[in-house]
Short mmCIF file of C-alpha atoms (C1' of nucleotides) in Angstrom, two decimals:
data_model
loop_
_atom_site.label_atom_id
_atom_site.label_comp_id
_atom_site.label_asym_id
_atom_site.label_seq_id
_atom_site.Cartn_x
_atom_site.Cartn_y
_atom_site.Cartn_z
CA MET A 1 96.15 134.68 -145.88
CA SER A 2 96.20 137.48 -143.42
CA LYS A 3 94.98 136.80 -140.20
CA ALA A 4 92.11 139.44 -140.01
CA SER A 5 91.42 139.35 -143.57
CA TYR A 6 87.73 140.11 -144.69
CA HIS A 7 88.12 136.98 -146.89
CA HIS A 8 88.75 133.77 -145.23
CA GLY A 9 90.88 132.27 -147.68
CA ASP A 10 90.29 128.84 -146.15
CA LEU A 11 87.00 129.01 -144.95
CA SER A 12 85.77 125.80 -146.97
CA GLN A 13 88.93 123.59 -145.74
CA GLN A 14 88.28 124.53 -142.46
CA ALA A 15 84.62 124.02 -142.34
CA ARG A 16 85.13 120.65 -143.43
CA GLN A 17 87.62 120.42 -140.63
CA GLN A 18 85.45 121.45 -138.03
CA ALA A 19 82.58 119.27 -139.22
CA LEU A 20 84.88 116.39 -139.05
CA THR A 21 85.70 116.76 -135.53
CA VAL A 22 82.28 117.29 -134.72
CA LEU A 23 80.84 114.42 -136.47
CA ARG A 24 83.45 112.28 -134.41
CA GLU A 25 82.88 113.33 -131.19
CA GLN A 26 79.06 113.72 -131.55
CA GLY A 27 77.72 111.88 -134.49
CA ASP A 28 76.49 113.63 -137.63
CA SER A 29 73.01 114.59 -136.25
CA ALA A 30 75.24 117.16 -134.06
CA ILE A 31 76.26 118.92 -137.23
CA SER A 32 74.73 122.19 -137.82
CA LEU A 33 75.85 124.70 -140.12
CA ARG A 34 75.05 127.76 -137.72
CA ALA A 35 77.22 125.92 -135.03
CA LEU A 36 80.05 125.71 -137.35
CA ALA A 37 80.14 128.91 -138.47
CA ARG A 38 79.85 130.02 -134.74
CA GLN A 39 82.90 128.04 -133.73
CA ILE A 40 85.12 128.83 -137.11
CA GLY A 41 84.12 132.88 -136.41
CA VAL A 42 82.41 133.52 -139.83
CA SER A 43 78.98 134.13 -140.26
CA ALA A 44 76.59 131.12 -141.13
CA PRO A 45 75.46 132.85 -144.62
CA ALA A 46 79.39 132.22 -145.65
CA LEU A 47 79.13 128.73 -145.79
CA TYR A 48 76.83 128.74 -148.48
CA ARG A 49 79.57 130.20 -150.40
CA HIS A 50 81.00 126.66 -150.30
CA PHE A 51 78.51 124.08 -149.69
CA ALA A 52 75.03 123.95 -151.34
CA ASP A 53 73.00 122.94 -148.37
CA ARG A 54 73.83 121.00 -145.17
CA GLU A 55 73.64 117.78 -146.90
CA SER A 56 76.11 118.45 -149.17
CA LEU A 57 78.66 119.05 -146.42
CA LEU A 58 77.77 115.87 -144.85
CA ALA A 59 78.38 113.93 -148.26
CA GLU A 60 81.66 115.50 -148.95
CA LEU A 61 82.81 114.28 -145.23
CA ALA A 62 81.48 110.59 -146.39
CA ILE A 63 83.29 110.79 -149.54
CA HIS A 64 86.59 111.72 -147.85
CA GLY A 65 85.73 108.94 -145.69
CA PHE A 66 85.49 106.42 -148.23
CA GLN A 67 88.50 107.49 -150.04
CA THR A 68 90.12 107.08 -146.75
CA LEU A 69 88.90 103.69 -146.63
CA ARG A 70 89.99 102.45 -150.05
CA GLN A 71 93.52 103.73 -149.47
CA ARG A 72 93.60 101.60 -146.41
CA LEU A 73 92.34 98.66 -147.90
CA LEU A 74 94.90 98.97 -150.86
CA GLN A 75 97.59 98.84 -148.51
CA VAL A 76 97.04 95.60 -147.19
CA THR A 77 95.85 93.69 -150.61
CA GLN A 78 99.45 93.58 -152.04
CA THR A 79 100.00 89.87 -150.54
CA PRO A 80 99.09 86.27 -151.16
CA PRO A 81 95.37 85.54 -151.44
CA ARG A 82 94.70 84.30 -147.96
CA GLN A 83 96.49 87.30 -146.34
CA ALA A 84 95.15 89.94 -148.63
CA LEU A 85 91.56 88.61 -147.57
CA ILE A 86 92.10 88.25 -143.89
CA GLY A 87 94.10 91.88 -144.00
CA ILE A 88 91.24 93.40 -146.21
CA GLY A 89 89.16 92.01 -143.57
CA LEU A 90 91.12 93.34 -140.77
CA ALA A 91 91.54 96.61 -142.11
CA TYR A 92 88.10 97.46 -142.76
CA VAL A 93 86.62 96.49 -139.19
CA SER A 94 89.60 98.78 -137.92
CA PHE A 95 88.52 101.73 -140.19
CA ALA A 96 85.24 101.13 -138.56
CA GLN A 97 86.25 101.10 -135.16
CA ASP A 98 88.69 104.00 -135.41
CA ASP A 99 86.22 105.94 -136.56
CA PRO A 100 82.69 105.12 -135.63
CA ASN A 101 80.70 108.15 -136.26
CA LEU A 102 82.37 108.65 -139.73
CA TYR A 103 81.59 105.11 -140.63
CA ARG A 104 78.01 105.41 -139.69
CA LEU A 105 77.65 108.44 -141.75
CA MET A 106 78.92 106.40 -144.60
CA PHE A 107 76.81 103.75 -144.40
CA GLY A 108 73.99 105.22 -142.15
CA GLY A 109 71.43 105.07 -145.07
CA ARG A 110 68.96 107.51 -143.89
CA VAL A 111 71.19 110.64 -143.74
CA LEU A 112 72.60 110.33 -147.16
CA PRO A 113 70.41 108.36 -149.18
CA ARG A 114 72.05 106.54 -152.41
CA GLY A 115 71.24 108.16 -155.33
CA ALA A 116 71.39 111.76 -154.41
CA HIS A 117 75.01 112.39 -154.45
CA PRO A 118 76.80 111.10 -157.11
CA ARG A 119 80.09 111.55 -156.23
CA LEU A 120 79.51 109.80 -152.72
CA ASP A 121 77.78 106.72 -155.03
CA ASP A 122 80.97 106.61 -157.01
CA ALA A 123 83.42 106.94 -153.59
CA GLY A 124 81.77 104.21 -152.07
CA GLN A 125 81.88 101.95 -155.06
CA ALA A 126 85.21 102.65 -155.33
CA ALA A 127 85.95 101.47 -151.91
CA PHE A 128 83.77 98.45 -152.20
CA GLN A 129 85.83 97.81 -155.99
CA VAL A 130 89.03 97.22 -153.74
CA LEU A 131 87.07 94.06 -152.00
CA GLU A 132 85.86 92.98 -154.83
CA ASP A 133 89.18 92.77 -156.94
CA THR A 134 90.98 90.78 -153.76
CA VAL A 135 88.09 88.74 -154.19
CA GLU A 136 88.49 88.25 -157.72
CA ARG A 137 92.14 87.57 -157.66
CA ALA A 138 91.65 84.74 -155.35
CA ARG A 139 89.55 83.31 -157.13
CA ARG A 140 91.43 83.25 -160.35
CA CYS A 141 94.25 81.82 -158.94
CA GLY A 142 92.42 78.87 -157.39
CA TYR A 143 92.28 79.65 -153.75
CA LEU A 144 88.50 80.17 -153.58
CA ARG A 145 85.99 77.59 -154.66
CA PRO A 146 84.38 78.65 -157.97
CA LEU A 147 81.30 80.42 -157.07
CA PRO A 148 79.79 83.33 -158.57
CA LEU A 149 81.89 86.28 -158.04
CA SER A 150 79.34 88.64 -156.77
CA LEU A 151 78.24 85.98 -154.33
CA MET A 152 81.40 85.65 -152.74
CA THR A 153 81.94 89.43 -152.39
CA ALA A 154 78.42 89.81 -151.21
CA THR A 155 79.51 87.63 -148.60
CA ALA A 156 82.65 88.73 -147.62
CA TRP A 157 81.50 92.28 -147.26
CA SER A 158 78.46 91.39 -145.49
CA LEU A 159 80.62 89.77 -142.80
CA VAL A 160 83.00 92.50 -142.15
CA HIS A 161 80.26 95.33 -142.25
CA GLY A 162 78.06 93.44 -139.63
CA LEU A 163 81.24 92.92 -137.42
CA SER A 164 81.99 96.57 -137.68
CA GLN A 165 78.73 97.59 -137.11
CA LEU A 166 77.90 95.32 -133.98
CA THR A 167 81.25 96.37 -132.63
CA ILE A 168 80.90 100.06 -132.85
CA ASP A 169 77.31 99.71 -131.59
CA GLY A 170 78.89 97.91 -128.46
CA HIS A 171 77.03 94.53 -129.05
CA LEU A 172 80.08 92.36 -129.94
CA PRO A 173 83.06 93.23 -128.16
CA GLY A 174 85.93 95.74 -129.95
CA THR A 175 89.30 94.87 -131.16
CA ASP A 176 90.38 96.05 -127.58
CA ALA A 177 88.57 93.62 -125.52
CA GLU A 178 88.86 90.68 -128.07
CA PRO A 179 92.01 91.43 -130.38
CA ARG A 180 91.64 88.14 -132.22
CA LEU A 181 87.54 88.35 -132.88
CA ALA A 182 87.87 89.65 -136.58
CA GLU A 183 90.51 87.49 -137.37
CA GLY A 184 88.59 84.27 -136.67
CA ILE A 185 85.64 85.43 -137.93
CA THR A 186 87.29 86.09 -141.39
CA SER A 187 89.21 82.51 -140.85
CA LEU A 188 86.08 81.08 -140.42
CA LEU A 189 84.13 82.10 -143.50
CA LEU A 190 87.08 80.93 -145.73
CA GLU A 191 87.36 77.69 -144.08
CA GLY A 192 83.59 77.00 -143.19
CA ALA A 193 81.55 76.40 -140.16
CA ILE A 194 80.65 72.77 -140.89
CA SER A 195 82.15 69.90 -139.33
CA PRO A 196 84.45 68.31 -141.89
CA THR A 197 83.34 64.91 -140.92
CA ASN A 198 79.53 66.43 -141.36
CA ASN A 199 79.50 68.07 -144.25
CA ASN A 200 77.36 66.54 -147.05
CA GLU A 201 73.54 66.29 -145.87
CA ASP A 202 71.35 67.28 -143.11
CA THR A 203 70.60 64.20 -140.55
CA PRO A 204 66.84 63.99 -141.13
CA MET B 1 35.66 104.41 -123.54
CA SER B 2 32.97 106.67 -124.75
CA LYS B 3 34.66 108.59 -127.91
CA ALA B 4 34.52 112.08 -126.70
CA SER B 5 35.80 111.38 -123.30
CA TYR B 6 37.91 113.80 -121.52
CA HIS B 7 39.69 110.77 -120.51
CA HIS B 8 41.14 108.96 -123.80
CA GLY B 9 41.39 105.56 -122.18
CA ASP B 10 43.83 104.22 -124.86
CA LEU B 11 46.25 106.97 -125.51
CA SER B 12 49.64 105.04 -124.37
CA GLN B 13 48.68 102.44 -126.79
CA GLN B 14 47.69 104.68 -129.67
CA ALA B 15 50.81 107.06 -129.10
CA ARG B 16 52.78 103.57 -129.89
CA GLN B 17 50.66 102.55 -132.98
CA GLN B 18 51.21 106.12 -134.42
CA ALA B 19 54.86 106.60 -133.72
CA LEU B 20 55.29 102.91 -135.24
CA THR B 21 53.55 104.14 -138.42
CA VAL B 22 55.76 107.62 -138.63
CA LEU B 23 58.69 105.39 -137.92
CA ARG B 24 57.93 102.93 -140.64
CA GLU B 25 57.31 105.72 -143.18
CA GLN B 26 60.04 108.36 -142.23
CA GLY B 27 62.44 106.86 -139.77
CA ASP B 28 63.07 107.47 -136.24
CA SER B 29 64.01 111.03 -136.91
CA ALA B 30 60.76 112.14 -137.81
CA ILE B 31 59.03 111.01 -134.50
CA SER B 32 58.46 113.94 -132.45
CA LEU B 33 55.95 113.90 -129.75
CA ARG B 34 54.36 117.42 -130.53
CA ALA B 35 53.33 115.73 -134.11
CA LEU B 36 52.34 112.84 -132.56
CA ALA B 37 50.07 114.44 -130.24
CA ARG B 38 48.77 116.62 -133.06
CA GLN B 39 47.94 113.28 -135.29
CA ILE B 40 46.36 111.42 -132.27
CA GLY B 41 44.09 114.53 -131.51
CA VAL B 42 45.41 115.43 -127.88
CA SER B 43 47.55 118.23 -126.28
CA ALA B 44 51.32 117.35 -126.34
CA PRO B 45 51.54 117.21 -122.49
CA ALA B 46 49.25 114.35 -122.26
CA LEU B 47 51.81 112.13 -123.56
CA TYR B 48 53.89 112.42 -120.64
CA ARG B 49 51.71 110.84 -118.64
CA HIS B 50 52.70 107.85 -120.44
CA PHE B 51 56.14 108.23 -121.34
CA ALA B 52 58.97 109.66 -119.56
CA ASP B 53 60.36 111.45 -122.82
CA ARG B 54 61.00 111.20 -126.29
CA GLU B 55 63.83 108.63 -126.10
CA SER B 56 61.67 106.51 -123.56
CA LEU B 57 58.64 106.11 -126.47
CA LEU B 58 61.64 105.30 -129.34
CA ALA B 59 63.23 102.85 -126.71
CA GLU B 60 59.21 101.15 -126.62
CA LEU B 61 58.96 100.69 -130.22
CA ALA B 62 62.86 99.09 -130.58
CA ILE B 63 61.63 96.73 -127.61
CA HIS B 64 58.69 95.64 -129.26
CA GLY B 65 60.91 95.22 -132.66
CA PHE B 66 63.02 92.84 -130.81
CA GLN B 67 60.04 90.79 -129.41
CA THR B 68 59.03 90.40 -132.93
CA LEU B 69 62.03 89.49 -134.02
CA ARG B 70 62.41 86.97 -131.48
CA GLN B 71 59.02 85.42 -132.30
CA ARG B 72 59.88 85.12 -135.59
CA LEU B 73 63.58 83.34 -135.05
CA LEU B 74 62.04 80.94 -132.97
CA GLN B 75 59.66 79.93 -135.39
CA VAL B 76 62.19 78.56 -137.91
CA THR B 77 64.46 77.11 -135.34
CA GLN B 78 62.47 73.85 -134.86
CA THR B 79 63.90 72.18 -137.94
CA PRO B 80 67.85 70.01 -138.03
CA PRO B 81 70.54 72.27 -137.82
CA ARG B 82 71.47 73.03 -141.14
CA GLN B 83 67.75 74.02 -141.91
CA ALA B 84 67.47 75.82 -138.86
CA LEU B 85 70.97 77.59 -139.43
CA ILE B 86 69.90 78.94 -142.71
CA GLY B 87 66.43 79.63 -141.63
CA ILE B 88 66.91 81.65 -138.97
CA GLY B 89 69.60 83.74 -141.08
CA LEU B 90 66.60 84.05 -143.71
CA ALA B 91 64.19 85.08 -141.12
CA TYR B 92 66.69 87.76 -139.78
CA VAL B 93 67.34 89.38 -143.09
CA SER B 94 63.64 89.48 -144.17
CA PHE B 95 62.76 91.10 -140.93
CA ALA B 96 64.99 93.63 -141.59
CA GLN B 97 63.69 94.06 -144.92
CA ASP B 98 60.27 93.95 -143.82
CA ASP B 99 60.69 96.89 -141.73
CA PRO B 100 64.04 98.66 -142.57
CA ASN B 101 63.42 101.97 -140.61
CA LEU B 102 62.50 99.81 -137.47
CA TYR B 103 65.25 97.37 -138.21
CA ARG B 104 67.58 100.48 -138.23
CA LEU B 105 66.22 101.90 -134.54
CA MET B 106 67.18 98.76 -132.78
CA PHE B 107 70.58 98.59 -134.32
CA GLY B 108 71.31 102.36 -134.94
CA GLY B 109 73.44 102.64 -131.93
CA ARG B 110 73.11 106.68 -131.86
CA VAL B 111 69.67 107.13 -131.14
CA LEU B 112 69.28 104.33 -128.53
CA PRO B 113 72.73 103.58 -126.79
CA ARG B 114 73.14 100.49 -125.02
CA GLY B 115 73.11 100.92 -121.21
CA ALA B 116 70.52 103.79 -121.17
CA HIS B 117 67.20 101.14 -121.35
CA PRO B 118 67.89 98.17 -119.76
CA ARG B 119 64.48 96.67 -120.93
CA LEU B 120 65.68 97.45 -124.42
CA ASP B 121 68.98 95.73 -123.78
CA ASP B 122 67.38 92.62 -122.45
CA ALA B 123 65.17 92.70 -125.23
CA GLY B 124 68.12 92.48 -127.54
CA GLN B 125 69.77 90.04 -125.89
CA ALA B 126 66.92 87.70 -125.69
CA ALA B 127 66.41 87.55 -129.52
CA PHE B 128 70.47 87.24 -129.84
CA GLN B 129 69.66 84.36 -127.52
CA VAL B 130 67.91 82.84 -130.05
CA LEU B 131 70.74 82.55 -132.49
CA GLU B 132 73.01 81.57 -129.94
CA ASP B 133 71.21 78.56 -128.84
CA THR B 134 70.27 77.45 -132.40
CA VAL B 135 74.31 77.77 -133.25
CA GLU B 136 74.87 75.64 -130.01
CA ARG B 137 72.43 73.00 -130.80
CA ALA B 138 74.09 72.46 -134.25
CA ARG B 139 77.58 72.40 -132.68
CA ARG B 140 76.82 70.22 -129.83
CA CYS B 141 75.03 67.41 -132.07
CA GLY B 142 78.43 67.64 -134.06
CA TYR B 143 76.87 69.47 -137.22
CA LEU B 144 79.21 72.47 -136.60
CA ARG B 145 83.32 72.20 -136.20
CA PRO B 146 84.26 72.59 -132.53
CA LEU B 147 85.17 76.07 -132.37
CA PRO B 148 84.38 78.68 -129.47
CA LEU B 149 80.87 79.13 -129.26
CA SER B 150 81.35 82.81 -129.07
CA LEU B 151 83.42 82.80 -132.16
CA MET B 152 80.61 81.22 -133.99
CA THR B 153 77.74 82.82 -132.84
CA ALA B 154 79.51 86.61 -133.53
CA THR B 155 80.10 85.31 -137.05
CA ALA B 156 76.62 84.05 -137.68
CA TRP B 157 75.05 87.43 -136.14
CA SER B 158 77.78 89.28 -138.13
CA LEU B 159 76.96 87.86 -141.37
CA VAL B 160 73.11 88.20 -140.90
CA HIS B 161 73.34 91.74 -139.39
CA GLY B 162 75.64 93.06 -142.41
CA LEU B 163 73.59 91.82 -145.31
CA SER B 164 70.63 92.99 -143.82
CA GLN B 165 72.06 96.62 -143.39
CA LEU B 166 73.56 96.68 -146.87
CA THR B 167 70.59 95.20 -148.33
CA ILE B 168 67.89 97.78 -146.87
CA ASP B 169 70.36 100.67 -147.08
CA GLY B 170 70.58 99.76 -151.34
CA HIS B 171 74.28 98.55 -151.49
CA LEU B 172 73.32 95.11 -152.27
CA PRO B 173 70.18 93.83 -154.02
CA GLY B 174 67.29 92.97 -151.87
CA THR B 175 65.50 89.75 -151.66
CA ASP B 176 63.29 91.02 -154.45
CA ALA B 177 65.88 91.79 -156.85
CA GLU B 178 68.10 88.71 -155.85
CA PRO B 179 65.79 85.90 -153.95
CA ARG B 180 68.63 83.46 -153.17
CA LEU B 181 71.40 85.86 -152.20
CA ALA B 182 70.57 85.62 -148.62
CA GLU B 183 70.51 81.61 -148.85
CA GLY B 184 73.81 81.64 -150.76
CA ILE B 185 75.32 83.82 -148.34
CA THR B 186 74.51 81.85 -145.35
CA SER B 187 75.78 78.52 -147.38
CA LEU B 188 78.81 79.87 -148.15
CA LEU B 189 79.60 80.40 -144.55
CA LEU B 190 78.65 76.96 -143.81
CA GLU B 191 80.65 75.25 -146.12
CA GLY B 192 83.49 77.65 -146.27
CA ALA B 193 84.85 79.81 -149.33
CA ILE B 194 88.16 78.00 -149.70
CA SER B 195 88.80 75.70 -152.43
CA PRO B 196 88.80 72.12 -151.02
CA THR B 197 91.81 71.31 -153.34
CA ASN B 198 93.76 74.37 -151.87
CA ASN B 199 92.55 74.39 -148.37
CA ASN B 200 95.57 74.30 -146.30
CA GLU B 201 98.40 77.13 -146.62
CA ASP B 202 98.96 80.08 -148.43
CA THR B 203 101.04 80.09 -151.99
CA PRO B 204 103.45 82.40 -150.63
"C1'" DT C 1 102.12 151.10 -163.74
"C1'" DG C 2 97.34 152.98 -163.26
"C1'" DT C 3 92.81 152.40 -162.92
"C1'" DA C 4 87.66 150.75 -164.22
"C1'" DC C 5 85.20 147.49 -163.29
"C1'" DA C 6 83.34 142.50 -162.71
"C1'" DT C 7 83.41 138.73 -159.14
"C1'" DC C 8 83.99 136.68 -155.21
"C1'" DA C 9 83.84 136.29 -150.19
"C1'" DG C 10 82.02 137.70 -146.57
"C1'" DT C 11 78.32 140.55 -143.34
"C1'" DG C 12 73.85 141.41 -140.20
"C1'" DA C 13 69.31 140.96 -140.00
"C1'" DA C 14 65.22 138.40 -140.51
"C1'" DC C 15 61.68 134.59 -141.77
"C1'" DG C 16 59.62 130.89 -140.36
"C1'" DC C 17 60.06 127.08 -138.46
"C1'" DG C 18 59.04 123.02 -135.28
"C1'" DC C 19 60.99 120.96 -131.18
"C1'" DG C 20 60.86 119.03 -125.73
"C1'" DT C 21 59.84 120.18 -121.64
"C1'" DT C 22 57.38 122.62 -117.78
"C1'" DC C 23 53.63 124.81 -115.22
"C1'" DA C 24 49.57 125.76 -113.21
"C1'" DC C 25 45.06 124.13 -114.16
"C1'" DT C 26 40.60 121.17 -114.46
"C1'" DG C 27 37.51 117.67 -115.50
"C1'" DA C 28 36.59 112.46 -115.05
"C1'" DT C 29 37.18 108.31 -112.31
"C1'" DG C 30 37.50 105.05 -108.82
"C1'" DT C 31 37.01 104.47 -103.74
"C1'" DA C 32 36.44 104.21 -98.73
"C1'" DC C 33 32.87 104.61 -95.46
"C1'" DT D 1 23.07 103.81 -102.22
"C1'" DG D 2 25.08 108.58 -101.32
"C1'" DT D 3 28.67 111.53 -101.03
"C1'" DA D 4 33.79 113.41 -99.97
"C1'" DC D 5 37.77 112.77 -101.32
"C1'" DA D 6 42.02 111.50 -103.67
"C1'" DT D 7 44.20 110.20 -108.00
"C1'" DC D 8 44.23 110.16 -112.34
"C1'" DA D 9 44.66 112.03 -117.42
"C1'" DG D 10 44.09 115.44 -119.56
"C1'" DT D 11 44.44 120.82 -120.91
"C1'" DG D 12 46.35 125.87 -122.96
"C1'" DA D 13 49.64 128.65 -122.31
"C1'" DA D 14 54.55 129.35 -122.38
"C1'" DC D 15 59.62 128.95 -122.14
"C1'" DG D 16 64.01 128.76 -124.09
"C1'" DC D 17 66.03 126.93 -128.10
"C1'" DG D 18 68.41 126.35 -132.45
"C1'" DC D 19 67.78 125.21 -136.79
"C1'" DG D 20 68.34 126.18 -142.44
"C1'" DT D 21 68.02 129.38 -145.42
"C1'" DT D 22 67.12 133.90 -147.79
"C1'" DC D 23 68.16 138.74 -148.51
"C1'" DA D 24 70.11 142.90 -149.84
"C1'" DC D 25 74.37 144.52 -148.94
"C1'" DT D 26 79.74 145.53 -148.75
"C1'" DG D 27 84.37 145.25 -148.58
"C1'" DA D 28 88.46 142.50 -151.13
"C1'" DT D 29 90.54 140.75 -154.85
"C1'" DG D 30 91.65 140.01 -159.72
"C1'" DT D 31 91.73 141.54 -164.82
"C1'" DA D 32 91.76 144.19 -169.02
"C1'" DC D 33 93.52 147.34 -171.15
#
DNA sequence: TGTACATCAGTGAACGCGCGTTCACTGATGTAC
DNA sequence: TGTACATCAGTGAACGCGCGTTCACTGATGTAC
């Protein structure tokens, strides 16, 4: 607690915080334990008291990201089916847009491969579960067509994940430039793309 | 041409090839000019005759990737609207699954930021254009609902891109495990997720 | 309450590594006359 | 056809850098009696 104490007292938490700041500003590849220690004012080996290695620290950031995402999704799903489905889509995309580098770390694939960090896998699963629960609820009450749950969930997730990635990478306009895009896309999925006058078979 | 010549004669091409191999096997972060030169049997500075810097080489790989993707998309779009739309989705996803690390490089965002390599931006745009043209054709002939073209294209792209990313990162089963997932998802978008008996308003 | 001791959380120095890039250079190739 | 010369495409050495991680250590803290 005392400022100049030999024991830092809060190093673990402060390292996480500093890493998150660097992540946000410069991306995960800019996170180095040596630089982190320097910025905090501590020797580099000190960090190894708290993190097994660099990747474990990254994993913790990602875990925290999934927990935050889960909370934000939960907040918008206590509404009727259509609102819940659109709301969860919007919340998901805005999470990604608010914190693009964190989102990339969470879903980057290369940096934190599946299976290497069980707690990370669990956290991702828990966030995904909110989406699945919401879809299932809408389907049970007859709002959605009676298709396999896994198919509907995979579709919804693909859509919001794709939109998130494309907007944060600048391939599609973000919410600043096109505030209604995310909602339009979600609605389109719900209502279908095919013209109602022509929804049976191909013209050969 | 002679094998032991001082001038290599084909260094540029061989470097690209070797870089692509490393990319496929280990991802873009494993590509280093020094290692590449070593593997080819040439001094590292020699590569600077052919590439301005490391990032330019990566950009060339990504450009080639977009050109290949474009060709593959073009091959499946000369069919009736519904087949073309589903076909382009499947082709897109299978491209990503065939070459995940190349796909990640193309859409990674961090490594090759938009705007830094005009030829790369053009190549990406050209691939995207195939998708847009296909959607527009389907819409013009009345197969799709009369919604804004940009909305429909963004939706289609988000869906296939999201599915690609999620499968290559192991969050959703790939085509091996679930061969019909991509097709099911694409169909779902076309036909809509809402139950036809309940497609008007929310139950409050 | 005091003290011996175990444990915890730091330190500085070092290992070993590989990288991107620049420099001055040299051998090979192509071209003009 | 021969030759002088410009240009091209390589070379080896070096610069400067930062990284992850381990080691033997020391100062601070907590605990049992």
